[in-house]
CSV table of C-alpha atoms and ligand atoms in Angstrom, one decimal:
chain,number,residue,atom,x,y,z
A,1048,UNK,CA,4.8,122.3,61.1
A,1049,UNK,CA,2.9,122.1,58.0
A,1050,UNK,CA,3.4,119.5,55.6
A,1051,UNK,CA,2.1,119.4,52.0
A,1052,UNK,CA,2.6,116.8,49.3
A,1053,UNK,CA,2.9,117.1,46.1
A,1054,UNK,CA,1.5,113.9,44.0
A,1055,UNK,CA,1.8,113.6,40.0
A,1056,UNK,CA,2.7,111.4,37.5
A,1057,UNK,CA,6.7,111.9,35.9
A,1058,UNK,CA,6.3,115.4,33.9
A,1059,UNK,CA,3.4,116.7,35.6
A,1060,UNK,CA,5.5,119.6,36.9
A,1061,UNK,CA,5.9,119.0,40.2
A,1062,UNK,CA,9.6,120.2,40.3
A,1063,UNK,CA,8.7,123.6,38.9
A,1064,UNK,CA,5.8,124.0,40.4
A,1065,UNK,CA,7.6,123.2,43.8
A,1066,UNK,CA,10.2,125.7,43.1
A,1067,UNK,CA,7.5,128.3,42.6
A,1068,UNK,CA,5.9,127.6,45.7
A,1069,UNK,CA,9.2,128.0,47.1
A,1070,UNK,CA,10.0,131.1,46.3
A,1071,UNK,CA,6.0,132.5,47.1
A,1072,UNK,CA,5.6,130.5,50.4
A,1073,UNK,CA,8.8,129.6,51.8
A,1074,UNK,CA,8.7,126.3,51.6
A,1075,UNK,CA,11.5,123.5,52.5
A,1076,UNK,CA,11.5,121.8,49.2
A,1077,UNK,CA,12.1,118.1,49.4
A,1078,UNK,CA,12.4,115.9,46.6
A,1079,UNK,CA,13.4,112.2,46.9
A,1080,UNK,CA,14.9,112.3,43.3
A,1081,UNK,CA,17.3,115.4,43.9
A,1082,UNK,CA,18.4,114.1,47.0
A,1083,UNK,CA,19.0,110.3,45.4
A,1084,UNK,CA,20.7,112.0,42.2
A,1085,UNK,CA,22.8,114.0,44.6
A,1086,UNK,CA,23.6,111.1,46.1
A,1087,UNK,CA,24.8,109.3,43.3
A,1088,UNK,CA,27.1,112.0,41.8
A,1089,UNK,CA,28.7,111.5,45.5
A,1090,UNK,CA,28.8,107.8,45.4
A,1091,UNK,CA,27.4,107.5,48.5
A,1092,UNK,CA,26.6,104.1,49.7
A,1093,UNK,CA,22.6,104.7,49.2
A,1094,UNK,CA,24.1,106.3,46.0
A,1095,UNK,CA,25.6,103.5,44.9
A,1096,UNK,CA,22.3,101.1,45.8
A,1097,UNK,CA,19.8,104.0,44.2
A,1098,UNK,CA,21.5,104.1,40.9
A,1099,UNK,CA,20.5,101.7,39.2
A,1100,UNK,CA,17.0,101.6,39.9
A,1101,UNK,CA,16.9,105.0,38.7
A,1102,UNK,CA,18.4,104.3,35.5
A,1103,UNK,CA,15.4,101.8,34.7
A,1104,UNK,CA,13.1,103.9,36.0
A,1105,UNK,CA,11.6,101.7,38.9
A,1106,UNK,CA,11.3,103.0,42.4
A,1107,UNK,CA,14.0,102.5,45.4
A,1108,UNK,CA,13.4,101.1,48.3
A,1109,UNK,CA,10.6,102.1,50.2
A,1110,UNK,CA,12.9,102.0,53.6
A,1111,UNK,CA,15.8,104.5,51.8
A,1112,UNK,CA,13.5,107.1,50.3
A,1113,UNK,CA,11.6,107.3,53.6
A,1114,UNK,CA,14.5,106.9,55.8
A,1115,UNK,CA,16.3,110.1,54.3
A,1116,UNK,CA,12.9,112.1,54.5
A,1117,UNK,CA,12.2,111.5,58.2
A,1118,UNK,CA,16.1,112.7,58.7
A,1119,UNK,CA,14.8,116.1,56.7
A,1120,UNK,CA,11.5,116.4,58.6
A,1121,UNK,CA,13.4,115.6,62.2
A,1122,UNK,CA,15.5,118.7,61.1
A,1123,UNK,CA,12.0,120.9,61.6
A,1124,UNK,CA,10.5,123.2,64.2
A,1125,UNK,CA,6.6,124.3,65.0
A,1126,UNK,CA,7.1,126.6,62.4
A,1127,UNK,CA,8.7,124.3,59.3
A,1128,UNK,CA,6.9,124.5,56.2
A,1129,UNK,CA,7.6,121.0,54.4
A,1130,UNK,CA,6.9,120.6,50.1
A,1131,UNK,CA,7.2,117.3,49.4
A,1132,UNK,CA,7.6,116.2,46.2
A,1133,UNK,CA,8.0,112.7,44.2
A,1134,UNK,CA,7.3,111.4,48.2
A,1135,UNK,CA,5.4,109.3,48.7
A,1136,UNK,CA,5.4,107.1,45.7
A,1137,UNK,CA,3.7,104.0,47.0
A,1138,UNK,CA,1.0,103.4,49.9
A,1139,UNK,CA,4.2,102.0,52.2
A,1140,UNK,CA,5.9,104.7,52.1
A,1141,UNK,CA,2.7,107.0,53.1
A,1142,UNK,CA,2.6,104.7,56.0
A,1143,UNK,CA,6.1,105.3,56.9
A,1144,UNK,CA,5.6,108.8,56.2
A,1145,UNK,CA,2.4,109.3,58.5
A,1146,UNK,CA,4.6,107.3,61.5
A,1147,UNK,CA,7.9,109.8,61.1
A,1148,UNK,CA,5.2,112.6,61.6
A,1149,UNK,CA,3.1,110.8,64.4
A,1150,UNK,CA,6.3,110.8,66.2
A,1151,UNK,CA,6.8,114.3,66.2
A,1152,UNK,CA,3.3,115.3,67.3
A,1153,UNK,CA,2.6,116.1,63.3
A,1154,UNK,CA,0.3,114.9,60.3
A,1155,UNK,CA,0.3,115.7,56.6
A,1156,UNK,CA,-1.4,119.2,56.0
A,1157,UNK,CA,-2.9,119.0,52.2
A,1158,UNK,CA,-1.8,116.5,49.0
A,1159,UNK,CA,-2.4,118.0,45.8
A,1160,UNK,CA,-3.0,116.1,42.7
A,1161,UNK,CA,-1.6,117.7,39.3
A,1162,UNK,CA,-3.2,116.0,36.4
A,1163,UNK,CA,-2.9,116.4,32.8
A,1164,UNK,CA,-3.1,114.4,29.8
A,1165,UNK,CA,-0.3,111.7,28.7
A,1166,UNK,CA,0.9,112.8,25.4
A,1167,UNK,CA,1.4,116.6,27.3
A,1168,UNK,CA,3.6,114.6,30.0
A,1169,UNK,CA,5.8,112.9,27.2
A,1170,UNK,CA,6.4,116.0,25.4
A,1171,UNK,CA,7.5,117.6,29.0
A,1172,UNK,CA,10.0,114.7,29.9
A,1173,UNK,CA,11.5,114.9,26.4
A,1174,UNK,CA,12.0,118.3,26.2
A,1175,UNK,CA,13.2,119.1,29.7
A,1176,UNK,CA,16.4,120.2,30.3
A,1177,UNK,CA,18.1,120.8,33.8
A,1178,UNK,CA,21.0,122.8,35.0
A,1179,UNK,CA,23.7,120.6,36.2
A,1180,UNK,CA,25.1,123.4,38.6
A,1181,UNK,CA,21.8,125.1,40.1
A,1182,UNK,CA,18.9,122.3,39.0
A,1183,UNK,CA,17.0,124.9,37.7
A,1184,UNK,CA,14.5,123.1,35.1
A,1185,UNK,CA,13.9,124.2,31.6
A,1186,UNK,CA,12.3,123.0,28.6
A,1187,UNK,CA,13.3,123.2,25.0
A,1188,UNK,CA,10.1,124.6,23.7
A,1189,UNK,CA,7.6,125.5,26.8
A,1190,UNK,CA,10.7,127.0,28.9
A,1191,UNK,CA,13.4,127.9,27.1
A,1192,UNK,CA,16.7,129.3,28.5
A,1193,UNK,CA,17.8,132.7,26.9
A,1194,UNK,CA,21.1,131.0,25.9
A,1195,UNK,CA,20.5,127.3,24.2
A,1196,UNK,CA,22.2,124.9,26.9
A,1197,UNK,CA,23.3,127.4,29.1
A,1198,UNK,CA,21.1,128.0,32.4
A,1199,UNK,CA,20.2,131.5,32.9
A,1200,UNK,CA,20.2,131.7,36.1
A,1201,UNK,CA,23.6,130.7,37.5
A,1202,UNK,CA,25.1,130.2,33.5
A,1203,UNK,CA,25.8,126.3,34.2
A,1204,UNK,CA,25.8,123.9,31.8
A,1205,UNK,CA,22.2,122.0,30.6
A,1206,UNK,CA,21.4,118.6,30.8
A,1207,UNK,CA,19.0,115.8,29.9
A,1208,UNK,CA,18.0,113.4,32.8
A,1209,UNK,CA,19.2,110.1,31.7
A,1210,UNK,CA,16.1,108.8,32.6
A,1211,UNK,CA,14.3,111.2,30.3
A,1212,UNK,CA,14.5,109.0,27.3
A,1213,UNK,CA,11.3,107.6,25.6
A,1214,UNK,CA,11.7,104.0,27.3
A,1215,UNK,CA,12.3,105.2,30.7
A,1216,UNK,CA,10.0,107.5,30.7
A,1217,UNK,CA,7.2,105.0,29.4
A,1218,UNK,CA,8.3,102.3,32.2
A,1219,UNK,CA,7.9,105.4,34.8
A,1220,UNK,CA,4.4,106.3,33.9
A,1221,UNK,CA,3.3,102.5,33.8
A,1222,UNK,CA,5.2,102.4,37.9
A,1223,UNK,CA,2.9,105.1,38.3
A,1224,UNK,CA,-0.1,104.2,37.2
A,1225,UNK,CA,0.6,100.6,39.2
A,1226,UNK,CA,2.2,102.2,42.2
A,1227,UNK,CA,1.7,106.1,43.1
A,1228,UNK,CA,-2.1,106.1,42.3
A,1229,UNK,CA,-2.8,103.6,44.7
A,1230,UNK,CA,-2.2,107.3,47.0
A,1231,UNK,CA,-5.0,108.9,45.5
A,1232,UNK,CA,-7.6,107.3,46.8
A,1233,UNK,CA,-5.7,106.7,50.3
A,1234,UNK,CA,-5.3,110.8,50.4
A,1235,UNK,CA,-8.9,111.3,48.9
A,1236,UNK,CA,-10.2,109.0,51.4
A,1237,UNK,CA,-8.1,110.9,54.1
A,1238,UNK,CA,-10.3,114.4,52.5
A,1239,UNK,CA,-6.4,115.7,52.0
A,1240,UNK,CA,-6.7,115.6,48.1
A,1241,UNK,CA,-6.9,118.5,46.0
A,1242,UNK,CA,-6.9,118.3,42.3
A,1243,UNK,CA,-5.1,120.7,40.4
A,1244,UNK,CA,-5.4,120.7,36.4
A,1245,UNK,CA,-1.4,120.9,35.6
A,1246,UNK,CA,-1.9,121.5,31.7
A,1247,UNK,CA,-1.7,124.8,31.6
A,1248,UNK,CA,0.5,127.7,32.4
A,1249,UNK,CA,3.2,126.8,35.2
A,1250,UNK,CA,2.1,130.2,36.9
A,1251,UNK,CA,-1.4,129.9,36.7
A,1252,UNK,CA,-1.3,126.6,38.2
A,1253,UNK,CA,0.9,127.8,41.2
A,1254,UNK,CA,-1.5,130.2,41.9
A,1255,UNK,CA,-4.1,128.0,42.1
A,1256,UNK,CA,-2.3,126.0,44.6
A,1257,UNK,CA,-1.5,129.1,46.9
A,1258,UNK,CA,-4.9,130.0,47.3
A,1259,UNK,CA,-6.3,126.4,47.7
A,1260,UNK,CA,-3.1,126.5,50.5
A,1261,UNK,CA,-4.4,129.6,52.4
A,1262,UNK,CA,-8.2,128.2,52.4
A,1263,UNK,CA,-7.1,124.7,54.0
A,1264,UNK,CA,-4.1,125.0,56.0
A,1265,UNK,CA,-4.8,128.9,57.0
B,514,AMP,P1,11.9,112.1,40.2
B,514,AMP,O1,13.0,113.1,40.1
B,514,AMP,O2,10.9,112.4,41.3
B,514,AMP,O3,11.2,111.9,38.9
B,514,AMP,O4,12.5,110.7,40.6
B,514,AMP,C1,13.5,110.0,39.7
B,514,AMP,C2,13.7,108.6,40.2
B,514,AMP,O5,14.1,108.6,41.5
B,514,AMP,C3,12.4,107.7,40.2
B,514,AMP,O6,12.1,107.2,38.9
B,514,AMP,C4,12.8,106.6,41.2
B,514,AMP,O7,13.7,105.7,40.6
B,514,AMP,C5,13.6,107.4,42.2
B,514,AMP,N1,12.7,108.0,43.3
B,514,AMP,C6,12.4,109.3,43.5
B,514,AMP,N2,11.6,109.4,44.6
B,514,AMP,C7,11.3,108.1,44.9
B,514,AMP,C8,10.4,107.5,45.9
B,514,AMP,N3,9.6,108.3,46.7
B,514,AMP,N4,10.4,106.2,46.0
B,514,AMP,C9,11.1,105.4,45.2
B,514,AMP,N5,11.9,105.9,44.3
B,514,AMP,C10,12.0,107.2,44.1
């Protein structure tokens, strides 16, 4: 099983640089903040709980978010190849996350760090637009779809992530900075953490993470 995390602040691509990894690697793409949004437009009980953390933009649980990711990873074989992304957010749930894996003979393959400058992360979140029937991401300027709010991949409708507005987003960077970096230095000290300069082209940068990938993990 290989297992690679993706760590960033909000708006440092992660989401589409997961789905490009994706589609070149054949990864499992899991992201705590689809599943949790899925969860809410079904009003499930961890819906219902998640919700409004999300709309503040602090962090669930640590016991939810890593409880519904062991139930992904326990769904694996030998040859399951895991993306993780927006997990893990704090150094509990990297604990938790390292004991779901020890228990099926497993440990986390690579973490890699996309960085790029603040003002370039607000301009991402503010502009980003996601399809409410496929959650294909788009961005008003940098990713434009061919048709103004209409996805052009499956033709649903465009959205903005209520949590994409200026307030939200700034309490979500602070969380990180207080939180989620706490992880760099565990990972680093771990020698799992690559960084990856997210600023530029979303291809570019995927690229540069395949290659890292086949020089670590084989
Ligand atoms: P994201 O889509 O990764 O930006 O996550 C959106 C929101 O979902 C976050 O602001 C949190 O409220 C919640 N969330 C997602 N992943 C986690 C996590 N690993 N731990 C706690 N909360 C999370």
């Amino acid at each position: 099983m290989q297992t690679v995390i993706l760590l960033g602040a909000p708006g440092a691509g992660k989401g589409t640089i997961a789905e490009l990894l994706v589609e070149q690697v054949g990864f499992t793409h899991v992201s705590t903040g689809d599943m949790l949004r899925d969860a809410i437009k079904k009003e499930t009980p961890m819906g219902l709980e998640a919700s409004a953390y999300m709309q503040r933009g602090d962090l669930v649980p640590d016991t939810v978010v890593a409880g519904i990711v062991a139930d992904r990873l326990k769904e694996g074989n030998e040859s399951s190849k895991f993306l993780l992304d927006g997990f893990p957010r704090t150094l509990e749930q990297a604990d938790l996350l390292a004991k779901s894996l020890e228990e099926l003979g497993e440990s986390v393959s690579a973490v890699f760090l996309l960085e790029l400058p603040v003002d370039i992360i607000v301009d991402r979140l503010t502009g980003r637009r996601i399809c409410k029937n496929c959650g294909t991401g788009f961005h008003i300027r940098n990713i434009p779809p061919k048709v103004e709010g209409v996805c052009d991949k499956c033709r649903g409708p465009l959205y903005q992530r209520p949590d994409d507005t200026e307030a939200t987003i700034r309490n979500r960077l602070e969380v990180f900075e207080k939180q989620t970096s706490a992880l760099i230095n565990y990972y680093d000290q771990k020698n799992l953490l690559i960084r990856i300069d997210s600023a530029g082209d979303r291809n570019a940068t995927a690229d540069t993470i395949v290659a890292k990938l086949s020089s670590t993990t084989g």
